[in-house]
Amino acid sequence: MKRKDFGCGPGCPVEVTLDLIDGKWKGVILYHLQEGRLRFGELRKRLPGITQRMLTKQLRALEEDDLITRKVYAEVPPRVDYELSETGLRLRPVIDALKAWGEDHRARLEGKKAKSQSGNTTRQARQPQPA
C-alpha cells in the first residue's frame, strides 16, 4: 500500500499511526487479533458487517504494513491463519486505549440519553391537564 511521505511536523507521529490503522475495520481487526491467531472465517464471524472482499483487502494492507503475519498451511482445503506481528503487538496499548475511550464515551452518551428521557417525562407530567 502506498504510504504518504510524512514531513515531520508537530503532529507527524500521530498522523503516521492513524495512517496505519485508518478506516472502519483495521483497528477492529487488530483488536480481535490481540486474542491470538485467528483464521479468516473466525475473523469474518467477529465482524458481521464486513464483506469478504473488504476483509481480504484490509488484511492484505495490514500484512503489507507489517502489523500482522499470514501463515498458509499446505492442506486441502487450504488453511490461512492471521496473527499480530511484533510491530502489531506494539500497538496493543493504543488499541486498548481506543477501546477504553470508546466504552467510556458510549457510557456517557447513554447517561445523557437516559437523563434527557427522564427529563422529558418529568416535563410532560407537569403540564396542566385539560378539564
XYZ file of N, CA, C and O in Angstrom:
524
model
N 0.851 -1.174 0.000
C 0.000 0.000 0.000
C 0.890 1.228 0.000
O 1.828 1.315 0.768
N 0.577 2.149 -0.866
C 1.369 3.369 -0.968
C 1.093 4.264 0.234
O -0.043 4.587 0.547
N 2.133 4.640 0.924
C 2.011 5.488 2.100
C 2.467 6.891 1.776
O 3.321 7.117 0.920
N 1.929 7.823 2.541
C 2.313 9.223 2.384
C 3.760 9.423 2.811
O 4.283 8.678 3.626
N 4.367 10.443 2.261
C 5.685 10.864 2.725
C 5.434 11.933 3.774
O 5.040 13.048 3.457
N 5.611 11.587 5.033
C 5.282 12.491 6.115
C 6.417 13.459 6.375
O 7.534 13.048 6.658
N 6.109 14.748 6.266
C 7.046 15.757 6.727
C 6.849 15.840 8.221
O 5.724 15.978 8.686
N 7.882 15.689 8.995
C 7.679 15.552 10.441
C 7.477 16.887 11.123
O 8.414 17.506 11.612
N 6.217 17.307 11.136
C 5.809 18.472 11.909
C 5.356 18.004 13.273
O 5.491 16.830 13.624
N 4.753 18.884 14.054
C 4.339 18.537 15.411
C 3.385 17.340 15.504
O 3.492 16.544 16.413
N 2.467 17.181 14.554
C 1.509 16.074 14.617
C 1.927 14.853 13.830
O 1.170 13.898 13.709
N 3.116 14.853 13.311
C 3.585 13.790 12.437
C 3.463 12.385 13.032
O 2.939 11.495 12.377
N 3.918 12.126 14.251
C 3.807 10.767 14.784
C 2.357 10.277 14.875
O 2.076 9.117 14.619
N 1.446 11.174 15.212
C 0.040 10.804 15.282
C -0.473 10.491 13.881
O -1.198 9.512 13.667
N -0.089 11.294 12.917
C -0.505 11.080 11.537
C 0.007 9.748 11.003
O -0.722 9.015 10.336
N 1.238 9.397 11.329
C 1.807 8.114 10.909
C 0.993 6.959 11.484
O 0.621 6.026 10.771
N 0.692 7.024 12.771
C -0.070 5.964 13.428
C -1.466 5.846 12.839
O -1.918 4.747 12.501
N -2.148 6.975 12.696
C -3.501 6.944 12.156
C -3.529 6.469 10.710
O -4.484 5.823 10.280
N -2.491 6.755 9.961
C -2.416 6.282 8.583
C -2.358 4.757 8.536
O -2.908 4.146 7.628
N -1.720 4.143 9.519
C -1.606 2.686 9.546
C -2.888 1.997 9.984
O -3.184 0.895 9.539
N -3.655 2.617 10.875
C -4.869 1.967 11.394
C -6.133 2.696 10.944
O -7.175 2.584 11.578
N -6.040 3.421 9.837
C -7.171 4.214 9.356
C -8.328 3.332 8.910
O -8.190 2.140 8.704
N -9.455 3.951 8.792
C -10.627 3.271 8.264
C -11.460 2.611 9.345
O -11.135 2.625 10.526
N -12.525 2.008 8.879
C -13.518 1.431 9.773
C -13.080 0.086 10.370
O -13.490 -0.248 11.473
N -12.248 -0.671 9.667
C -12.029 -2.061 10.037
C -10.666 -2.404 10.607
O -10.554 -3.350 11.383
N -9.615 -1.690 10.254
C -8.273 -2.119 10.652
C -8.098 -2.182 12.161
O -7.562 -3.163 12.689
N -8.537 -1.169 12.866
C -8.418 -1.179 14.327
C -9.199 -2.318 14.953
O -8.735 -2.951 15.909
N -10.363 -2.615 14.411
C -11.196 -3.697 14.942
C -10.535 -5.053 14.664
O -10.533 -5.937 15.526
N -9.964 -5.209 13.489
C -9.238 -6.446 13.160
C -8.067 -6.619 14.125
O -7.867 -7.702 14.688
N -7.297 -5.566 14.333
C -6.168 -5.625 15.261
C -6.636 -5.960 16.673
O -5.989 -6.729 17.390
N -7.777 -5.405 17.078
C -8.328 -5.695 18.402
C -8.607 -7.196 18.546
O -8.231 -7.813 19.542
N -9.265 -7.787 17.567
C -9.600 -9.212 17.647
C -8.358 -10.098 17.583
O -8.317 -11.149 18.223
N -7.359 -9.675 16.852
C -6.127 -10.473 16.758
C -5.283 -10.395 18.031
O -4.352 -11.178 18.200
N -5.612 -9.491 18.938
C -4.917 -9.441 20.231
C -5.162 -10.719 21.025
O -4.371 -11.094 21.878
N -6.285 -11.386 20.746
C -6.615 -12.629 21.443
C -5.740 -13.789 20.984
O -5.712 -14.829 21.628
N -5.071 -13.631 19.847
C -4.224 -14.692 19.318
C -4.519 -14.950 17.854
O -5.238 -14.206 17.192
N -3.956 -16.028 17.364
C -4.076 -16.405 15.953
C -5.526 -16.742 15.610
O -6.199 -17.460 16.347
N -5.988 -16.193 14.483
C -7.352 -16.458 14.021
C -7.347 -16.788 12.541
O -6.546 -16.248 11.777
N -8.269 -17.634 12.146
C -8.453 -17.951 10.739
C -9.367 -16.904 10.111
O -10.081 -16.177 10.798
N -9.344 -16.858 8.792
C -10.141 -15.882 8.054
C -11.613 -15.978 8.455
O -12.261 -14.965 8.741
N -12.154 -17.191 8.476
C -13.566 -17.384 8.812
C -13.914 -16.930 10.213
O -15.004 -16.403 10.460
N -12.985 -17.130 11.156
C -13.217 -16.682 12.534
C -13.270 -15.154 12.599
O -14.120 -14.588 13.296
N -12.372 -14.512 11.873
C -12.399 -13.044 11.818
C -13.710 -12.569 11.204
O -14.329 -11.625 11.686
N -14.118 -13.211 10.151
C -15.356 -12.816 9.455
C -16.561 -12.910 10.390
O -17.436 -12.040 10.381
N -16.610 -13.953 11.206
C -17.715 -14.110 12.164
C -17.722 -13.004 13.212
O -18.766 -12.575 13.673
N -16.529 -12.539 13.590
C -16.429 -11.487 14.611
C -16.717 -10.097 14.056
O -16.887 -9.154 14.816
N -16.740 -9.989 12.726
C -17.001 -8.712 12.061
C -18.187 -8.888 11.109
O -18.019 -8.892 9.892
N -19.393 -9.035 11.643
C -20.533 -9.363 10.783
C -20.860 -8.308 9.729
O -21.461 -8.627 8.708
N -20.437 -7.085 9.906
C -20.755 -6.031 8.947
C -19.779 -5.918 7.783
O -19.975 -5.094 6.897
N -18.727 -6.714 7.766
C -17.693 -6.587 6.735
C -17.927 -7.612 5.634
O -18.358 -8.731 5.896
N -17.646 -7.211 4.407
C -17.740 -8.151 3.291
C -16.445 -8.949 3.209
O -15.403 -8.530 3.713
N -16.512 -10.072 2.532
C -15.325 -10.908 2.354
C -14.246 -10.138 1.598
O -13.069 -10.190 1.952
N -14.660 -9.395 0.593
C -13.718 -8.609 -0.206
C -13.011 -7.549 0.641
O -11.797 -7.362 0.556
N -13.770 -6.848 1.484
C -13.191 -5.798 2.320
C -12.259 -6.392 3.375
O -11.191 -5.847 3.642
N -12.652 -7.520 3.965
C -11.792 -8.158 4.958
C -10.469 -8.574 4.317
O -9.399 -8.333 4.875
N -10.541 -9.157 3.127
C -9.330 -9.552 2.407
C -8.453 -8.337 2.140
O -7.238 -8.368 2.371
N -9.065 -7.248 1.692
C -8.321 -6.023 1.382
C -7.636 -5.461 2.628
O -6.464 -5.080 2.602
N -8.364 -5.418 3.746
C -7.823 -4.871 4.982
C -6.700 -5.757 5.542
O -5.686 -5.256 6.025
N -6.886 -7.077 5.465
C -5.846 -7.995 5.935
C -4.580 -7.848 5.101
O -3.467 -7.855 5.641
N -4.724 -7.703 3.804
C -3.558 -7.513 2.937
C -2.817 -6.218 3.276
O -1.585 -6.183 3.313
N -3.580 -5.160 3.528
C -2.960 -3.875 3.876
C -2.227 -3.977 5.214
O -1.107 -3.480 5.360
N -2.843 -4.625 6.195
C -2.203 -4.791 7.499
C -0.944 -5.651 7.395
O 0.057 -5.393 8.055
N -0.999 -6.656 6.533
C 0.178 -7.505 6.321
C 1.290 -6.716 5.620
O 2.464 -6.802 5.995
N 0.909 -5.933 4.627
C 1.889 -5.120 3.906
C 2.567 -4.114 4.826
O 3.748 -3.806 4.672
N 1.821 -3.614 5.798
C 2.370 -2.642 6.756
C 3.055 -3.323 7.936
O 3.423 -2.656 8.907
N 3.198 -4.643 7.867
C 3.885 -5.438 8.883
C 3.220 -5.354 10.250
O 3.883 -5.412 11.287
N 1.899 -5.232 10.270
C 1.176 -5.229 11.539
C 0.643 -6.619 11.868
O 0.385 -6.924 13.030
N 0.456 -7.450 10.833
C 0.027 -8.825 11.039
C 0.879 -9.750 10.174
O 1.529 -9.306 9.228
N 0.862 -11.029 10.542
C 1.508 -12.044 9.710
C 0.445 -13.016 9.227
O -0.576 -13.234 9.904
N 0.699 -13.572 8.081
C -0.230 -14.512 7.439
C 0.521 -15.816 7.229
O 1.611 -15.825 6.669
N -0.066 -16.903 7.700
C 0.567 -18.207 7.532
C -0.392 -19.111 6.766
O -1.531 -19.305 7.176
N 0.098 -19.637 5.641
C -0.700 -20.526 4.797
C -0.214 -21.950 5.016
O 0.985 -22.221 4.936
N -1.138 -22.860 5.307
C -0.808 -24.268 5.511
C -1.104 -25.030 4.231
O -2.137 -24.812 3.584
N -0.214 -25.943 3.869
C -0.373 -26.754 2.657
C -1.337 -27.898 2.951
O -0.946 -29.039 3.163
N -2.602 -27.568 3.003
C -3.659 -28.536 3.284
C -4.762 -28.366 2.260
O -4.844 -27.358 1.580
N -5.618 -29.384 2.177
C -6.804 -29.269 1.341
C -7.999 -29.468 2.257
O -8.107 -30.504 2.906
N -8.900 -28.514 2.372
C -8.836 -27.164 1.801
C -7.736 -26.347 2.480
O -7.362 -26.626 3.625
N -7.248 -25.326 1.778
C -6.165 -24.515 2.351
C -6.601 -23.819 3.638
O -7.749 -23.411 3.775
N -5.683 -23.716 4.563
C -5.954 -23.043 5.833
C -5.001 -21.861 5.940
O -3.805 -21.990 5.694
N -5.547 -20.708 6.317
C -4.747 -19.496 6.463
C -5.020 -18.912 7.843
O -6.173 -18.733 8.224
N -3.951 -18.655 8.575
C -4.054 -18.036 9.907
C -3.450 -16.642 9.869
O -2.486 -16.393 9.143
N -4.022 -15.766 10.680
C -3.510 -14.398 10.832
C -3.217 -14.165 12.307
O -3.949 -14.633 13.177
N -2.124 -13.446 12.561
C -1.817 -13.052 13.932
C -1.029 -11.756 13.904
O -0.495 -11.355 12.864
N -0.970 -11.101 15.059
C -0.219 -9.859 15.149
C 1.272 -10.132 14.988
O 1.796 -11.105 15.539
N 1.945 -9.284 14.250
C 3.403 -9.334 14.143
C 3.987 -8.651 15.377
O 3.248 -8.133 16.223
N 5.303 -8.624 15.476
C 5.931 -7.902 16.593
C 5.531 -6.428 16.573
O 5.251 -5.831 17.610
N 5.498 -5.857 15.370
C 5.087 -4.450 15.242
C 3.631 -4.286 15.660
O 3.288 -3.339 16.365
N 2.791 -5.212 15.246
C 1.380 -5.158 15.627
C 1.175 -5.302 17.120
O 0.308 -4.646 17.708
N 1.972 -6.157 17.749
C 1.879 -6.326 19.205
C 2.214 -5.033 19.936
O 1.662 -4.757 21.005
N 3.085 -4.237 19.359
C 3.451 -2.961 19.982
C 2.298 -1.957 19.930
O 2.326 -0.953 20.636
N 1.281 -2.227 19.101
C 0.095 -1.361 19.037
C -0.936 -1.696 20.113
O -1.930 -0.993 20.256
N -0.711 -2.774 20.864
C -1.688 -3.202 21.877
C -2.114 -2.065 22.807
O -3.307 -1.858 23.025
N -1.187 -1.277 23.375
C -1.631 -0.188 24.266
C -2.498 0.842 23.546
O -3.419 1.410 24.140
N -2.233 1.071 22.276
C -3.023 2.029 21.501
C -4.437 1.488 21.310
O -5.428 2.201 21.534
N -4.552 0.223 20.912
C -5.863 -0.395 20.692
C -6.626 -0.476 22.013
O -7.831 -0.190 22.068
N -5.937 -0.848 23.084
C -6.590 -0.907 24.403
C -7.083 0.471 24.844
O -8.167 0.592 25.420
N -6.296 1.503 24.566
C -6.714 2.874 24.915
C -7.925 3.291 24.095
O -8.853 3.926 24.628
N -7.958 2.941 22.815
C -9.123 3.254 21.977
C -10.367 2.536 22.495
O -11.456 3.118 22.548
N -10.206 1.280 22.904
C -11.330 0.512 23.453
C -11.855 1.168 24.729
O -13.064 1.368 24.889
N -10.950 1.506 25.637
C -11.356 2.123 26.908
C -12.055 3.457 26.668
O -13.080 3.754 27.285
N -11.508 4.264 25.776
C -12.120 5.554 25.476
C -13.516 5.349 24.877
O -14.467 6.044 25.241
N -13.643 4.377 23.972
C -14.943 4.101 23.344
C -15.981 3.645 24.350
O -17.145 4.059 24.296
N -15.580 2.782 25.279
C -16.502 2.329 26.326
C -16.954 3.498 27.197
O -18.142 3.630 27.505
N -16.021 4.337 27.585
C -16.334 5.499 28.414
C -17.255 6.465 27.673
O -18.244 6.951 28.226
N -16.943 6.709 26.412
C -17.747 7.645 25.615
C -19.166 7.112 25.419
O -20.138 7.857 25.554
N -19.283 5.825 25.126
C -20.610 5.224 24.946
C -21.420 5.331 26.239
O -22.608 5.657 26.222
N -20.776 5.071 27.380
C -21.469 5.169 28.673
C -21.939 6.601 28.922
O -23.054 6.822 29.413
N -21.113 7.574 28.571
C -21.506 8.982 28.745
C -22.704 9.324 27.874
O -23.631 10.004 28.315
N -22.683 8.857 26.614
C -23.804 9.122 25.708
C -25.081 8.480 26.223
O -26.151 9.084 26.189
N -24.976 7.245 26.712
C -26.156 6.567 27.254
C -26.663 7.276 28.501
O -27.866 7.378 28.713
N -25.744 7.778 29.318
C -26.136 8.541 30.508
C -26.865 9.820 30.146
O -27.877 10.168 30.752
N -26.353 10.528 29.142
C -27.020 11.749 28.685
C -28.395 11.434 28.116
O -29.359 12.158 28.358
N -28.489 10.346 27.362
C -29.767 9.963 26.755
C -30.783 9.611 27.835
O -31.928 10.052 27.785
N -30.352 8.847 28.836
C -31.244 8.469 29.927
C -31.693 9.702 30.711
O -32.857 9.836 31.073
N -30.766 10.612 30.949
C -31.089 11.838 31.687
C -32.080 12.683 30.887
O -33.025 13.232 31.428
N -31.863 12.760 29.579
C -32.744 13.522 28.703
C -34.143 12.921 28.678
O -35.139 13.635 28.739
N -34.227 11.594 28.611
C -35.524 10.930 28.566
C -36.272 11.086 29.885
O -37.471 11.305 29.902
N -35.565 11.020 31.003
C -36.237 11.188 32.291
C -36.691 12.634 32.462
O -37.713 12.899 33.069
N -35.964 13.575 31.901
C -36.360 14.981 31.944
C -37.599 15.238 31.121
O -38.455 16.033 31.498
N -37.752 14.534 29.987
C -38.934 14.704 29.141
C -40.175 14.183 29.835
O -41.228 14.795 29.766
N -40.103 13.061 30.531
C -41.282 12.534 31.218
C -41.655 13.424 32.391
O -42.820 13.593 32.689
N -40.687 14.023 33.058
C -40.976 14.931 34.173
C -41.701 16.163 33.656
O -42.690 16.592 34.231
N -41.228 16.721 32.533
C -41.873 17.907 31.966
C -43.286 17.600 31.499
O -44.193 18.380 31.679
N -43.479 16.425 30.911
C -44.809 16.056 30.435
C -45.770 15.917 31.605
O -46.935 16.292 31.522
N -45.306 15.385 32.728
C -46.171 15.185 33.882
C -46.589 16.514 34.516
O -47.642 16.612 35.117
N -45.779 17.549 34.375
C -46.058 18.835 34.993
C -47.046 19.678 34.184
O -47.549 20.659 34.681
N -47.262 19.343 32.929
C -48.156 20.150 32.096
C -49.576 20.035 32.623
O -50.037 18.972 33.018
N -50.304 21.156 32.610
C -51.689 21.112 33.110
C -52.557 20.218 32.223
O -52.401 20.189 31.004
N -53.441 19.489 32.862
C -54.343 18.609 32.144
C -55.619 19.352 31.783
O -56.126 20.155 32.561
N -56.144 19.116 30.572
C -57.383 19.793 30.193
C -58.544 19.302 31.062
O -58.612 18.176 31.463
N -59.488 20.249 31.365
C -60.615 19.928 32.245
C -61.730 19.243 31.527
O -61.972 19.276 30.424
